[in-house]
Coordinates of C-alpha atoms in Angstrom, one line a residue:
M1 CA 0.2 0.0 0.0
D2 CA 0.8 4.1 -0.1
Q3 CA 2.7 4.0 2.9
T4 CA 3.8 7.8 2.5
R5 CA -0.1 8.6 1.9
R6 CA -1.0 6.7 5.1
A7 CA 0.9 8.1 7.0
L8 CA 0.1 11.7 6.1
L9 CA -3.5 11.2 6.4
R10 CA -3.5 9.0 10.1
A11 CA -3.6 11.1 13.2
V12 CA -1.7 9.9 15.8
P13 CA -3.8 7.8 18.2
L14 CA -3.8 9.0 21.9
S15 CA -2.3 6.6 23.8
V16 CA 0.6 6.9 21.6
T17 CA -0.3 10.4 22.1
A18 CA 0.7 9.8 25.8
G19 CA 4.1 10.4 24.1
L20 CA 5.6 13.2 22.3
A21 CA 9.1 13.9 21.9
G22 CA 12.0 13.8 24.3
C23 CA 15.3 11.8 25.2
S24 CA 15.5 8.8 27.5
A25 CA 17.8 11.1 29.8
L26 CA 14.8 11.1 32.0
S27 CA 14.3 11.2 35.7
G28 CA 11.4 9.9 36.8
D29 CA 12.6 11.2 40.6
D30 CA 9.3 13.4 42.0
E31 CA 10.9 14.1 45.5
P32 CA 14.1 15.1 46.5
A33 CA 16.5 12.8 48.3
T34 CA 16.1 14.6 51.5
E35 CA 14.7 17.4 52.6
T36 CA 16.6 21.1 52.3
A37 CA 15.8 24.7 52.9
T38 CA 15.9 25.2 49.7
D39 CA 13.6 24.2 46.6
T40 CA 14.4 21.6 44.9
P41 CA 14.2 22.0 41.3
E42 CA 11.9 19.1 39.0
P43 CA 13.2 16.2 36.9
V44 CA 14.7 17.6 33.6
L45 CA 13.4 15.4 30.6
D46 CA 15.9 16.2 28.2
G47 CA 14.4 17.3 24.7
D48 CA 10.9 18.1 26.6
S49 CA 12.1 21.8 26.0
S50 CA 12.4 20.9 22.2
A51 CA 8.9 19.9 22.3
T52 CA 7.5 23.2 23.3
E53 CA 9.7 25.2 20.8
W54 CA 7.7 23.8 17.9
L55 CA 4.6 25.1 18.9
F56 CA 3.8 27.9 16.6
P57 CA 1.1 30.3 16.5
P58 CA -2.8 28.9 16.1
S59 CA -3.1 32.3 13.2
A60 CA -0.9 30.2 11.2
L61 CA -3.9 27.3 10.7
E62 CA -6.5 30.6 11.2
R63 CA -7.3 29.5 14.3
D64 CA -7.6 31.4 18.2
N65 CA -5.7 28.0 19.4
Y66 CA -5.4 24.0 18.8
P67 CA -4.8 21.5 21.0
F68 CA -1.6 19.7 21.2
V69 CA 0.4 16.5 22.3
T70 CA 4.0 15.7 23.3
L71 CA 5.7 12.3 23.4
H72 CA 8.4 10.9 24.6
P73 CA 8.1 7.5 23.3
S74 CA 11.3 5.6 23.3
A75 CA 11.6 6.9 27.3
M76 CA 8.7 5.6 28.0
L77 CA 9.1 2.4 26.7
E78 CA 12.5 2.3 29.6
Y79 CA 9.3 1.6 31.8
A80 CA 7.6 -1.3 29.6
D81 CA 7.4 -3.5 32.0
A82 CA 6.0 -1.7 34.3
L83 CA 3.0 -0.1 32.3
P84 CA -0.2 -1.5 31.2
E85 CA 0.4 -3.3 28.2
A86 CA -2.4 -1.5 26.2
R87 CA -0.2 1.9 27.3
V88 CA 2.9 0.4 25.3
S89 CA 1.3 -1.6 22.4
N90 CA 0.6 1.2 19.9
L91 CA 4.1 2.3 20.9
Q92 CA 5.5 -1.0 19.1
S93 CA 3.6 -0.1 15.7
D94 CA 5.6 0.6 12.4
I95 CA 5.7 4.5 11.9
G96 CA 4.4 3.8 8.3
L97 CA 7.3 5.8 6.6
S98 CA 10.9 4.9 5.0
G99 CA 13.7 5.4 7.0
F100 CA 12.1 5.2 10.6
D101 CA 11.2 2.1 12.8
T102 CA 8.4 1.7 15.5
I103 CA 7.2 4.6 17.1
G104 CA 9.1 3.5 20.3
S105 CA 12.3 4.0 18.4
L106 CA 11.6 7.8 18.7
D107 CA 12.6 10.4 20.7
G108 CA 10.0 12.3 20.7
L109 CA 6.1 12.7 18.6
Y110 CA 4.5 15.9 18.7
Q111 CA 0.7 16.6 17.3
L112 CA 0.1 20.1 17.0
G113 CA -3.4 20.5 16.2
Q114 CA -5.1 18.7 13.0
G115 CA -2.5 17.8 10.8
V116 CA 0.7 18.7 11.8
A117 CA 3.4 16.2 13.6
V118 CA 6.4 15.7 14.3
Y119 CA 8.9 13.1 14.2
D120 CA 12.4 13.5 16.6
G121 CA 15.0 10.9 16.3
Q122 CA 17.3 8.6 14.3
F123 CA 16.0 7.9 10.8
D124 CA 17.5 6.6 7.2
R125 CA 17.2 9.6 5.1
D126 CA 17.4 7.8 1.7
P127 CA 14.9 5.3 1.8
L128 CA 12.7 8.2 2.9
V129 CA 13.5 10.9 0.3
T130 CA 13.1 8.0 -2.2
E131 CA 9.4 7.0 -1.0
L132 CA 8.5 10.7 -1.4
T133 CA 9.5 11.3 -4.9
E134 CA 8.0 8.1 -5.8
A135 CA 4.7 8.8 -4.0
G136 CA 4.9 12.5 -6.5
F137 CA 6.6 15.0 -3.4
E138 CA 8.5 17.5 -5.2
E139 CA 11.5 18.8 -3.2
I140 CA 10.2 23.1 -3.2
G141 CA 13.1 24.0 -1.2
S142 CA 14.7 24.3 1.9
T143 CA 14.1 26.5 5.4
H144 CA 16.3 26.4 8.0
G145 CA 17.9 23.3 7.2
F146 CA 14.8 21.2 6.3
D147 CA 14.6 20.5 2.5
R148 CA 10.8 20.5 1.8
Y149 CA 8.7 18.1 -0.5
T150 CA 5.3 18.7 -1.3
P151 CA 2.9 16.8 -4.0
D152 CA 0.0 19.7 -3.7
D153 CA -0.9 22.8 -1.6
K154 CA -1.9 20.7 1.3
R155 CA 0.5 18.6 1.7
L156 CA 4.2 18.9 3.3
V157 CA 7.0 17.1 3.9
A158 CA 10.2 18.9 5.7
V159 CA 13.1 16.5 6.2
G160 CA 15.7 17.8 8.6
E161 CA 19.0 16.4 10.3
S162 CA 16.8 14.7 13.3
D163 CA 13.5 15.7 12.8
V164 CA 10.6 15.3 10.2
L165 CA 7.6 17.8 9.8
L166 CA 4.6 16.4 8.6
V167 CA 1.8 18.5 7.1
D168 CA -1.7 17.7 6.1
L169 CA -4.4 20.5 6.0
R170 CA -6.8 18.3 3.4
G171 CA -9.2 17.3 6.6
G172 CA -9.9 20.7 7.6
D173 CA -11.3 24.1 5.5
L174 CA -8.6 26.4 5.6
S175 CA -7.4 28.7 2.5
V176 CA -3.6 28.4 4.0
T177 CA -1.2 25.9 2.2
A178 CA 0.8 23.3 3.9
D179 CA 3.8 25.4 3.2
S180 CA 2.6 28.5 4.9
V181 CA 1.7 26.1 7.5
A182 CA 5.4 23.9 7.5
G183 CA 6.6 27.6 7.6
A184 CA 5.3 28.6 10.7
A185 CA 6.5 25.7 12.9
L186 CA 10.3 26.0 11.4
D187 CA 10.3 28.9 12.3
A188 CA 9.0 28.6 15.3
V189 CA 11.5 25.4 16.4
T190 CA 14.7 27.7 15.3
G191 CA 13.9 31.1 16.8
E192 CA 13.5 32.7 14.0
G193 CA 9.6 33.5 14.6
D194 CA 6.9 33.4 17.1
R195 CA 5.8 30.2 19.5
Y196 CA 2.2 29.6 20.8
Q197 CA 3.2 30.7 24.2
D198 CA 5.0 33.8 22.7
V199 CA 1.7 35.1 21.7
S200 CA -0.6 33.5 24.4
D201 CA -0.2 34.3 28.2
D202 CA -2.7 31.5 28.5
C203 CA -0.3 28.9 26.9
A204 CA 2.5 30.5 28.4
T205 CA 0.6 29.9 31.8
L206 CA -0.4 26.4 31.2
L207 CA 3.1 24.9 29.7
D208 CA 4.8 26.3 33.2
A209 CA 2.3 24.9 35.4
L210 CA 2.6 21.1 33.6
G211 CA 6.2 21.2 34.0
T212 CA 8.5 18.4 31.9
G213 CA 6.9 15.0 31.4
H214 CA 6.9 11.7 29.7
V215 CA 3.5 12.5 28.0
R216 CA 2.0 16.4 28.2
T217 CA -1.3 17.6 26.6
G218 CA -3.2 20.9 26.1
R219 CA -5.8 23.0 25.1
I220 CA -6.2 26.3 25.2
G221 CA -9.6 28.3 24.8
S222 CA -11.9 25.8 26.5
T223 CA -11.7 23.4 29.9
A224 CA -13.7 20.0 30.6
L225 CA -15.0 21.5 33.6
D226 CA -18.4 22.5 34.0
G227 CA -18.9 26.4 33.7
D228 CA -17.3 29.7 33.0
G229 CA -14.2 31.1 34.1
G230 CA -11.6 28.4 32.6
V231 CA -9.1 29.6 29.7
A232 CA -7.0 26.4 29.1
Q233 CA -6.2 23.0 30.4
G234 CA -3.8 19.9 30.4
A235 CA -2.1 17.1 31.8
R236 CA 1.2 15.3 32.3
W237 CA 2.5 12.0 33.1
R238 CA 5.9 11.7 34.5
L239 CA 7.2 7.8 34.6
D240 CA 8.3 5.9 37.0
S241 CA 9.1 2.1 37.8
E242 CA 6.9 2.1 40.6
T243 CA 4.3 4.9 40.4
T244 CA 3.9 7.9 37.8
A245 CA 3.2 11.3 39.4
V246 CA 0.0 12.7 37.1
T247 CA -0.6 16.4 36.7
A248 CA -3.8 18.2 35.9
A249 CA -3.7 22.1 35.2
T250 CA -6.7 24.6 34.9
V251 CA -5.8 28.2 33.9
F252 CA -8.5 30.7 34.9
E253 CA -9.0 34.0 33.5
S254 CA -7.7 35.7 36.7
A255 CA -6.8 34.6 40.5
D256 CA -10.3 35.9 41.4
A257 CA -12.2 33.5 38.9
T258 CA -10.6 30.2 39.9
D259 CA -12.6 27.3 41.4
E260 CA -10.7 25.1 42.8
D261 CA -14.1 22.9 44.2
A262 CA -14.9 22.3 40.6
V263 CA -11.4 21.4 39.3
A264 CA -11.2 19.4 42.6
S265 CA -14.8 17.3 41.5
W266 CA -13.6 16.7 37.5
A267 CA -10.6 15.1 38.6
A268 CA -12.4 12.6 41.3
A269 CA -15.0 12.0 38.8
S270 CA -13.3 12.6 35.2
G271 CA -9.6 13.4 35.2
P272 CA -6.5 11.2 34.3
F273 CA -6.1 9.6 37.6
G274 CA -7.9 6.6 37.6
E275 CA -8.8 5.1 41.3
T276 CA -6.1 7.5 42.7
A277 CA -7.5 10.2 44.3
P278 CA -6.1 13.6 43.7
A279 CA -4.8 16.4 45.6
T280 CA -5.8 20.3 44.9
A281 CA -3.5 23.4 45.1
S282 CA -4.3 27.0 43.8
D283 CA -1.3 29.0 42.6
G284 CA -2.3 32.4 40.8
R285 CA -4.7 31.9 38.1
V286 CA -3.9 27.9 38.4
V287 CA -5.5 25.1 39.9
S288 CA -3.8 21.8 39.5
A289 CA -4.9 18.3 40.8
T290 CA -1.9 16.2 41.3
A291 CA -1.6 12.4 42.3
D292 CA 1.0 9.9 42.2
V293 CA -0.7 6.9 40.0
P294 CA 0.7 3.3 40.3
T295 CA 2.0 2.6 36.7
G296 CA 0.9 -0.3 36.2
E297 CA -2.5 0.8 36.4
L298 CA -2.5 4.0 34.2
G299 CA -5.0 4.7 31.7
P300 CA -4.9 6.8 28.7
F301 CA -2.7 9.4 28.5
E302 CA -5.8 11.6 28.2
L303 CA -7.2 14.6 30.7
S304 CA -10.4 13.1 30.5
S305 CA -10.8 9.5 31.7
S306 CA -14.8 9.8 31.5
P307 CA -15.9 6.6 29.8
D308 CA -17.0 8.3 26.3
A309 CA -13.2 9.0 26.5
A310 CA -11.8 8.1 22.7
P311 CA -10.1 4.7 23.3
Q312 CA -6.3 4.2 22.6
V313 CA -6.1 2.2 19.7
A314 CA -3.4 1.2 16.6
L315 CA -4.8 0.8 13.6
D316 CA -3.3 -1.0 10.5
F317 CA -4.6 -0.5 6.9
D318 CA -3.6 -3.2 4.2
Y319 CA -4.9 -2.2 0.9
D320 CA -4.6 -4.9 -1.7
A321 CA -5.1 -3.7 -5.4
D322 CA -5.7 -7.4 -6.7
A323 CA -9.0 -8.0 -4.4
G324 CA -10.2 -4.5 -4.2
T325 CA -10.2 -4.3 -0.3
V326 CA -8.4 -2.7 2.5
T327 CA -8.7 -4.6 5.5
V328 CA -8.4 -2.8 9.0
T329 CA -7.1 -4.5 11.8
H330 CA -7.0 -3.6 15.0
N331 CA -3.5 -3.6 16.2
G332 CA -2.9 -2.9 20.1
G333 CA -4.4 -0.9 22.3
D334 CA -7.8 -0.2 24.1
S335 CA -11.0 -3.1 23.1
V336 CA -13.7 -1.2 22.1
P337 CA -17.1 -2.1 21.6
A338 CA -18.3 -2.2 18.2
T339 CA -21.6 -0.4 18.5
R340 CA -18.8 2.6 19.2
L341 CA -16.6 1.8 15.8
E342 CA -18.0 3.7 12.4
L343 CA -16.2 3.2 8.7
R344 CA -16.9 6.4 6.7
G345 CA -15.4 8.1 3.6
D346 CA -15.8 7.1 0.3
G347 CA -15.1 5.0 -2.6
F348 CA -16.5 2.0 -1.5
A349 CA -17.3 -0.6 -3.7
E350 CA -19.1 -4.6 -3.7
R351 CA -16.4 -7.0 -3.0
D352 CA -17.2 -10.6 -3.1
S353 CA -14.4 -11.4 -0.6
A354 CA -15.3 -7.6 1.9
D355 CA -17.2 -7.9 5.1
Q356 CA -18.5 -4.5 4.8
S357 CA -19.2 -2.3 1.2
E358 CA -20.7 0.9 2.6
S359 CA -20.5 3.3 5.3
G360 CA -22.0 2.5 8.5
L361 CA -20.7 0.7 11.9
W362 CA -17.6 -2.1 11.9
D363 CA -18.9 -5.0 10.6
G364 CA -15.9 -7.5 11.2
E365 CA -14.7 -9.9 13.9
T366 CA -15.5 -8.8 17.3
S367 CA -13.4 -11.2 19.4
G368 CA -13.7 -9.6 22.7
D369 CA -16.4 -9.9 25.7
D370 CA -19.7 -8.4 24.6
E371 CA -19.1 -7.2 21.0
T372 CA -15.9 -5.5 21.3
V373 CA -12.8 -5.2 19.0
V374 CA -9.8 -6.1 20.5
A375 CA -6.0 -6.4 19.2
G376 CA -6.0 -9.5 16.3
D377 CA -9.6 -8.0 15.2
S378 CA -10.5 -6.8 11.2
V379 CA -12.8 -5.8 8.9
V380 CA -12.3 -5.9 5.2
V381 CA -13.7 -3.3 3.4
G382 CA -14.3 -3.0 -0.3
V383 CA -12.9 -0.3 -2.2
T384 CA -12.0 1.4 -5.4
P385 CA -8.4 3.2 -5.9
T386 CA -9.6 6.2 -4.9
Y387 CA -11.0 5.5 -1.7
R388 CA -10.6 7.4 1.1
L389 CA -11.4 5.7 4.6
F390 CA -11.8 7.4 8.3
V391 CA -12.6 4.6 11.4
L392 CA -14.3 7.2 13.7
Y393 CA -15.3 6.5 17.6
S394 CA -18.4 7.8 18.4
P395 CA -19.2 8.6 22.1
E396 CA -22.7 7.8 23.8
S397 CA -22.5 12.1 23.7
G398 CA -20.2 14.6 22.0
R399 CA -18.4 14.8 19.1
G400 CA -16.5 11.4 17.5
V401 CA -12.8 10.9 17.4
T402 CA -11.0 9.4 14.5
L403 CA -9.1 6.9 15.6
G404 CA -6.8 6.1 12.0
S405 CA -7.2 6.9 8.5
S406 CA -5.8 5.6 4.9
S407 CA -6.2 6.4 1.2
G408 CA -6.1 4.5 -2.1
P409 CA -3.3 4.7 -4.6
E410 CA -5.1 7.4 -6.9
A411 CA -7.3 9.0 -4.2

């Protein structure tokens, strides 16, 4: 199949979303070994600062704000024996681009809004460039040491020495080009342009409150709290072999507007702490909820752990040109009720060997309890070479979330 097209279409799943960016030189110690009269600095994640350097102004996407996730996959795998299998399986999935190994081989993985991702880590440049050119991506020049390749106005891959930037704007109604968005990101990471935190005090305050971590997620302009006042919210996970230090920070409009009771209620009911009771504290206009969660009991690396939170799933798409089908396989992660999985897109076709030939709920294998789709289950979909396929998770309330997508060789 066309791996490059698949990688450019795929949204990084957020249990892969649990880790964007980083380096294996991590300290998991959250408390000083001995008490002193001075403040002990928090552990530093080498490379974690570079993750936030990629945060470009949202105006580049014609937006007032955008969500972000930063992960440190290779560092997270140092705790593979302690983490639940569902938190590790996605990290062992192939990236889907020539020259790269698995997601877990990356020092950093950053998802910036919808359609922008950064792969930070070792890769083999020649196979990647060959695949790009064979897929119709033409080199259009170099910016800040990154060679830019694009097939059209909506897609671009910028290849640097140790980072690859991918931009795919086909999923949104934007008038900007992929090249302009890439330019803003490259200006930000090299210090030649503004960053998100430079133009948004809410973003800067949130990043400062979260600190460094193996996984960080943030959103500006909204929170999961009921009521008004919250202007930004995010979470951070700092792994260790026994416990993981989890922090959820909520930024309010002002110190007078803070609502610690609302944060405490949300954190206990739907925060990222599982069965562990968090403590809350206020500092200026920030209210933080914190807890040391047993590493072996960690749920999805998401701000909300409510029943309707999107599951963490690694999906594989295998296109068979001869049969006219694409096989979608659950390759690891959380189990998902088949009634919550929906296939959408275009280019569906009737095929004798297909389980499904039109948009609708998952009509493939369900090996888990209560008709759930689990690792190893698949569905065979009849398609034409111009197909575009999206697998959506539909919660009981709220908007659906795309877990994965793929397109045909002629799409």
